[in-house]
mmCIF file of C-alpha atoms in Angstrom:
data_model
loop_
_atom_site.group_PDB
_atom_site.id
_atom_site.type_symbol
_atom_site.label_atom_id
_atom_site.label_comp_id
_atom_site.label_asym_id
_atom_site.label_seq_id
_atom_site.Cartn_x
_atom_site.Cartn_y
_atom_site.Cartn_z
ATOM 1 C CA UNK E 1 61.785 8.461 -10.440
ATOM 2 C CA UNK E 2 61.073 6.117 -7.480
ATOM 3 C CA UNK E 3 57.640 5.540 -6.343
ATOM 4 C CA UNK E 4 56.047 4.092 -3.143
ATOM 5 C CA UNK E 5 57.730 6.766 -1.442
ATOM 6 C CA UNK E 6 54.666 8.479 -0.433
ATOM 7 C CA UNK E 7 53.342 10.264 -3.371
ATOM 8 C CA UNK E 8 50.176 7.792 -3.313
ATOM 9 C CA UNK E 9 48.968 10.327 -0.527
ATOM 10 C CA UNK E 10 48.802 13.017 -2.884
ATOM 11 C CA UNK E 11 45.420 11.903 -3.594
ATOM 12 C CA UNK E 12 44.467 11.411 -0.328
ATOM 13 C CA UNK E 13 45.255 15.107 0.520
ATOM 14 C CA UNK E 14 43.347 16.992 -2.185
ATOM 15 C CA UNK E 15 40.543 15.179 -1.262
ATOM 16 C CA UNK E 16 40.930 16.814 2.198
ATOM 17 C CA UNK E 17 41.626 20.049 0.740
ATOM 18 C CA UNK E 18 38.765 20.125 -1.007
ATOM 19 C CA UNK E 19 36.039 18.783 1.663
ATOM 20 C CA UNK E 20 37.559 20.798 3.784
ATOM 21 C CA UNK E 21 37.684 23.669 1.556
ATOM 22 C CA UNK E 22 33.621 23.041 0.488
ATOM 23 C CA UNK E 23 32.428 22.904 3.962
ATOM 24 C CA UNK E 24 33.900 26.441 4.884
ATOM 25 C CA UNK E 25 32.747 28.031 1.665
ATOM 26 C CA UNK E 26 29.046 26.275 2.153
ATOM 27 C CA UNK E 27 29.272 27.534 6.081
ATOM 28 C CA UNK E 28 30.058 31.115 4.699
ATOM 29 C CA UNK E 29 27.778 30.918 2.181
ATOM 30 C CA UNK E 30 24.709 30.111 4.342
ATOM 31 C CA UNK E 31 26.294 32.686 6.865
ATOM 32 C CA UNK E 32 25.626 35.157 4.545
ATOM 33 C CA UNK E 33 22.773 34.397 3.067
ATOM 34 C CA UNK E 34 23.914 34.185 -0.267
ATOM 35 C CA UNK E 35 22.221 30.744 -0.941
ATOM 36 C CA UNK E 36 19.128 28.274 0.361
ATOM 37 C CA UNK E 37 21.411 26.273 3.054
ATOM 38 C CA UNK E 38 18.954 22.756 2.643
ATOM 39 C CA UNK E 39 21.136 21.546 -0.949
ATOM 40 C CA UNK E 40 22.427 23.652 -3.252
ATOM 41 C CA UNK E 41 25.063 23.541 -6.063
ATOM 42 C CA UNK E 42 28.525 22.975 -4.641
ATOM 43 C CA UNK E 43 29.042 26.138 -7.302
ATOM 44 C CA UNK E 44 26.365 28.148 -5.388
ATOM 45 C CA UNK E 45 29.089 27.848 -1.914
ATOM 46 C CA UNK E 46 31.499 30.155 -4.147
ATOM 47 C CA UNK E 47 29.441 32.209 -5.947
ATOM 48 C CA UNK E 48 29.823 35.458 -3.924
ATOM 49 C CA UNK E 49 32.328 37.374 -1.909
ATOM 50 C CA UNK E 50 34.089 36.459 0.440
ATOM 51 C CA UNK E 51 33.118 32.450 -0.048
ATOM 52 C CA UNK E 52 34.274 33.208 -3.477
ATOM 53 C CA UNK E 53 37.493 33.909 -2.842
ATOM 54 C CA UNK E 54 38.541 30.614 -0.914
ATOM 55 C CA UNK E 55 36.665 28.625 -3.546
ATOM 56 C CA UNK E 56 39.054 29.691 -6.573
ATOM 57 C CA UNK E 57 41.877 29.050 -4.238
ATOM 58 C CA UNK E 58 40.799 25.382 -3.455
ATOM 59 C CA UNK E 59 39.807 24.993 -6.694
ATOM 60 C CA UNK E 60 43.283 26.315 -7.932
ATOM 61 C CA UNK E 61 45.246 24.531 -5.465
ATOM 62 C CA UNK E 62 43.637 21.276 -6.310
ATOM 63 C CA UNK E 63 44.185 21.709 -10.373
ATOM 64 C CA UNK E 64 47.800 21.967 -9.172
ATOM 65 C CA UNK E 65 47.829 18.745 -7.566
ATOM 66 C CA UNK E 66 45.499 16.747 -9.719
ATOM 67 C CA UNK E 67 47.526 18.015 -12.476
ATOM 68 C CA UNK E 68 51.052 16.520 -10.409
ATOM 69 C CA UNK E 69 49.027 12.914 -9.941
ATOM 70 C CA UNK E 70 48.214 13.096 -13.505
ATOM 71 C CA UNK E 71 52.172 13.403 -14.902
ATOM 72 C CA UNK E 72 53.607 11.167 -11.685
ATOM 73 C CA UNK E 73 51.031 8.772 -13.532
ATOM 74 C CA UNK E 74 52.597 9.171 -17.033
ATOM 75 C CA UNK E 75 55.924 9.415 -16.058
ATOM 76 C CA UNK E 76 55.400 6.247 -13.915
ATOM 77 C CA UNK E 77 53.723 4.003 -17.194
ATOM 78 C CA UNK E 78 56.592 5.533 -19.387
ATOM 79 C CA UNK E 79 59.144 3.624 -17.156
ATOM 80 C CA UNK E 80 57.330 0.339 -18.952
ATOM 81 C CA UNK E 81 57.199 0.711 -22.127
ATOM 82 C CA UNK E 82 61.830 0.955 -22.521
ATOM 83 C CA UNK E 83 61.451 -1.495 -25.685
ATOM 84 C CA UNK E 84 59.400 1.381 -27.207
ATOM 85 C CA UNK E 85 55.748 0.041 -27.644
ATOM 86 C CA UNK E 86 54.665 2.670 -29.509
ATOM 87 C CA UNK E 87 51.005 1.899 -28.881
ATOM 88 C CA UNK E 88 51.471 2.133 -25.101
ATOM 89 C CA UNK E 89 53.417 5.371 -25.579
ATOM 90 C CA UNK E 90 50.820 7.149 -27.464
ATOM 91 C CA UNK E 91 48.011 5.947 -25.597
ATOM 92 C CA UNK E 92 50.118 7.291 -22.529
ATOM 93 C CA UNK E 93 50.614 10.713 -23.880
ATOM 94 C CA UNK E 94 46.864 10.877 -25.177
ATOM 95 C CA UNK E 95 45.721 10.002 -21.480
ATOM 96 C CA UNK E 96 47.739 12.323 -19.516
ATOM 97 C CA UNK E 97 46.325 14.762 -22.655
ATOM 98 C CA UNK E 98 42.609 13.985 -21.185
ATOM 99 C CA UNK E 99 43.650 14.386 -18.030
ATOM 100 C CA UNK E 100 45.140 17.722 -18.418
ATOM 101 C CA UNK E 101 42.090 19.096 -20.214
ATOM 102 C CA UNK E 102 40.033 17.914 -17.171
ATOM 103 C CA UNK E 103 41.818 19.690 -14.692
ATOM 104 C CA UNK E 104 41.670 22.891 -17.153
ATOM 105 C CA UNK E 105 37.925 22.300 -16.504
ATOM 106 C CA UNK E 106 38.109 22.852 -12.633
ATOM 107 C CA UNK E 107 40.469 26.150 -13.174
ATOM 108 C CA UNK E 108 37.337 27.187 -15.168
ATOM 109 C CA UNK E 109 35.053 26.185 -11.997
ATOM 110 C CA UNK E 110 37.146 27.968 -10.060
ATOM 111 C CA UNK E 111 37.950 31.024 -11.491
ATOM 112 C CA UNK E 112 34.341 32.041 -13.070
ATOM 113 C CA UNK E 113 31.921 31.902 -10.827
ATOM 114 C CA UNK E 114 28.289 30.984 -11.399
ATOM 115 C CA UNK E 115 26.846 34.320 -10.240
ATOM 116 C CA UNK E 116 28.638 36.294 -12.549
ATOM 117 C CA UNK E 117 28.055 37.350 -16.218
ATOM 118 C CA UNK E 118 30.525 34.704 -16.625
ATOM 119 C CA UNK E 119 28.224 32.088 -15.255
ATOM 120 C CA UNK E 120 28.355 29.513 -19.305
ATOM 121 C CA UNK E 121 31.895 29.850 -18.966
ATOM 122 C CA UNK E 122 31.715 28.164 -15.203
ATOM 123 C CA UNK E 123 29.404 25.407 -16.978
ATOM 124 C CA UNK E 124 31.434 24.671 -19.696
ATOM 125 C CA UNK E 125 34.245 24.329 -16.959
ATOM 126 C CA UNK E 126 32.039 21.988 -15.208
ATOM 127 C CA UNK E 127 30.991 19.824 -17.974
ATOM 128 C CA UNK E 128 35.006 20.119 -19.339
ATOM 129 C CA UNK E 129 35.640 18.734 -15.405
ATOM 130 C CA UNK E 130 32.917 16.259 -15.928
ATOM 131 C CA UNK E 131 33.231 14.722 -18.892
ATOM 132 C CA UNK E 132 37.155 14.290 -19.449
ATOM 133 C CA UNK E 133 37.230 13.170 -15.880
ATOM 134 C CA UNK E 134 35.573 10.269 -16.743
ATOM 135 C CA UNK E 135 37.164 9.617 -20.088
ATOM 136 C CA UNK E 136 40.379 9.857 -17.690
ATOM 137 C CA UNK E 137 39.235 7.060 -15.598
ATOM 138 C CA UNK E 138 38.774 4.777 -18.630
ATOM 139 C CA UNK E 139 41.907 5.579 -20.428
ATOM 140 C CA UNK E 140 43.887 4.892 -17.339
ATOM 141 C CA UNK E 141 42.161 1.510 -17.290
ATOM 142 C CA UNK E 142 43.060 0.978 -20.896
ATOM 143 C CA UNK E 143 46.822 1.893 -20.236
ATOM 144 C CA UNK E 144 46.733 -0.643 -17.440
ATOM 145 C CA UNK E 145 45.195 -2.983 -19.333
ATOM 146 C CA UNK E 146 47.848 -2.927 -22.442
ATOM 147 C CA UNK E 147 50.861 -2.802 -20.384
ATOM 148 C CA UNK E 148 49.699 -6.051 -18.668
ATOM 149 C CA UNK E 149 49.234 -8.020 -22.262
ATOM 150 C CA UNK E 150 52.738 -7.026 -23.370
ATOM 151 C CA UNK E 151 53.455 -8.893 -20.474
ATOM 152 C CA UNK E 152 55.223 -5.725 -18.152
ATOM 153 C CA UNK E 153 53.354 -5.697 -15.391
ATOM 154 C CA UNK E 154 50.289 -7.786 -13.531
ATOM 155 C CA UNK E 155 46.667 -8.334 -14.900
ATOM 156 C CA UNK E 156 43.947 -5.864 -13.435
ATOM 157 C CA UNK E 157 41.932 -6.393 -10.547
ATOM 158 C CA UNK E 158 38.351 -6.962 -12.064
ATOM 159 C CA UNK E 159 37.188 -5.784 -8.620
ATOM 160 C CA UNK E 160 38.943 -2.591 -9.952
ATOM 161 C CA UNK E 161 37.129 -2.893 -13.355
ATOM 162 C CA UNK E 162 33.619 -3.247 -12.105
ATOM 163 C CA UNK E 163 34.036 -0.551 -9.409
ATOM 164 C CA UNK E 164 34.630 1.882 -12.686
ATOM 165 C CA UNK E 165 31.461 0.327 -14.359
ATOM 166 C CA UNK E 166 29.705 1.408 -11.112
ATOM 167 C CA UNK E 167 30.998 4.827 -11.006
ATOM 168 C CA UNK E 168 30.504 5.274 -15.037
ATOM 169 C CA UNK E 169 26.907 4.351 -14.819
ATOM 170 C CA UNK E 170 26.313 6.382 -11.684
ATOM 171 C CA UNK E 171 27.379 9.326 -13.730
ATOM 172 C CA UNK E 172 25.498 8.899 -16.300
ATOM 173 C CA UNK E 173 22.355 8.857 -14.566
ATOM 174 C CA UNK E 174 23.094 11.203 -12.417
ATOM 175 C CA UNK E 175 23.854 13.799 -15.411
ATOM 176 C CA UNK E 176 20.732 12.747 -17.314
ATOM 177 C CA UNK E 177 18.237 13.887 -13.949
ATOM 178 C CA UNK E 178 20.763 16.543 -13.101
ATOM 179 C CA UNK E 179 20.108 18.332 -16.722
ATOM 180 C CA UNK E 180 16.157 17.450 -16.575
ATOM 181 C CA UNK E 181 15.927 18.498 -13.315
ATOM 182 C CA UNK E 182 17.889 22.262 -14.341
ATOM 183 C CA UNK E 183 15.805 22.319 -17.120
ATOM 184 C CA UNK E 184 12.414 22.017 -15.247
ATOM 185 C CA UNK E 185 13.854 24.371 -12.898
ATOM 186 C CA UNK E 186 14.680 27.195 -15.442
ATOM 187 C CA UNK E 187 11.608 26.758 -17.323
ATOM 188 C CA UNK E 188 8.832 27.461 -14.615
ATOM 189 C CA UNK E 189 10.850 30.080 -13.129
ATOM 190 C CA UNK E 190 9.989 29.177 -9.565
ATOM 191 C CA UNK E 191 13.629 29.584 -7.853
ATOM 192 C CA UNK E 192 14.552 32.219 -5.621
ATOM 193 C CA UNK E 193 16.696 32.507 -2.615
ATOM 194 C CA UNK E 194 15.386 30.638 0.048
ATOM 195 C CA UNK E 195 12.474 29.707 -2.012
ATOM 196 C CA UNK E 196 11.377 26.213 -2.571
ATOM 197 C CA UNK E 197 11.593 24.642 -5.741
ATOM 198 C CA UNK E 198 12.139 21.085 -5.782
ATOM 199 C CA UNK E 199 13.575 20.787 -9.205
ATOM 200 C CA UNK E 200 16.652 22.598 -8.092
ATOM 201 C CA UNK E 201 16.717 20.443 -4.978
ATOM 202 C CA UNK E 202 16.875 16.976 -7.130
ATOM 203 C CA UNK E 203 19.051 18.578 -9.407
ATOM 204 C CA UNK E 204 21.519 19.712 -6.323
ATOM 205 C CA UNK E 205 21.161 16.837 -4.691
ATOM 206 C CA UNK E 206 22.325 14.492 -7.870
#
């Protein structure tokens, strides 16, 4: 498989897809009144019909093509490993493993909606999304990082490294005030449509 050719802006155009895809959901959302337009849950944009509807199709579409980046990743680290490093090829296959349970996460998003009776099973697709997203990030780096010290490929950018410190820590935090925050919210009972309750606004807004 040859790469360079292009397939680097498969990343580029899911993220398009799905700010592009958000921003009409939100807009039909708040059209409709089915949601308080100043923050809310990017979940709450796809909750009802007919915002619904386009937000299990971006959130489809996208599983499709995160789930393509994730193999043109594995198949492009199995072209290094020809002596058969069996380390490398395990971690490999254990990575695009995490990966594939992450994007089984957003089909979850996307396909049970959190106004529904099915709203744990869009949490649990959230968290799923969440968590072994992250994880993914980290095992990439680890891949990277033994393929350079078998000496098949270059060393790391630490700019690279620190950047996913950054965005590791950042998600931390922002899940630890994002579950308070819920929490708060769901305990005094305060939320309605359109009402203001600035517990769901913090946690919305992490």
């Amino acid at each position: 498989m040859r790469f360079g050719c292009g397939l680097e802006l498969l990343v580029v155009i899911v993220a398009v897809i799905q700010c592009i895809g958000f921003i009409i959901t939100y807009i039909l959302a708040a059209y409709y009144g089915h949601l308080t337009p100043f923050f809310p849950y990017i979940s709450n944009t796809g909750g009802k019909p007919p915002e619904s509807c386009i937000f299990t199709l971006i959130c489809s579409i996208s599983s499709i093509i995160w789930l393509l980046i994730i193999y043109i990743r594995y198949i492009q680290v199995k072209q290094y490993y020809q002596k058969d490093i069996n380390r490398i090829k395990f971690l490999n296959q254990f990575t695009f493993f995490i990966g594939a349970v992450s994007v089984f996460g957003l089909l979850l998003v996307g396909s049970f909606q959190d106004h529904n009776v099915n709203a744990k099973v869009h949490m649990i697709g959230a968290f799923t999304l969440w968590i072994f997203g992250i994880l993914h990030m980290w095992f990439q780096t680890l891949v990277s990082y033994k393929i350079y010290h078998t000496g098949l490929t270059r060393r790391i950018d630490k700019v690279n490294i620190f950047g996913r410190l950054i965005i590791s820590l950042m998600a931390v935090i922002i899940s630890i005030i994002g579950l308070i925050s819920m929490k708060v919210s769901e305990q005094q009972r305060v939320h309605k449509e359109g009402q203001y309750d600035p517990f769901y606004w913090d946690s919305s807004v992490v």
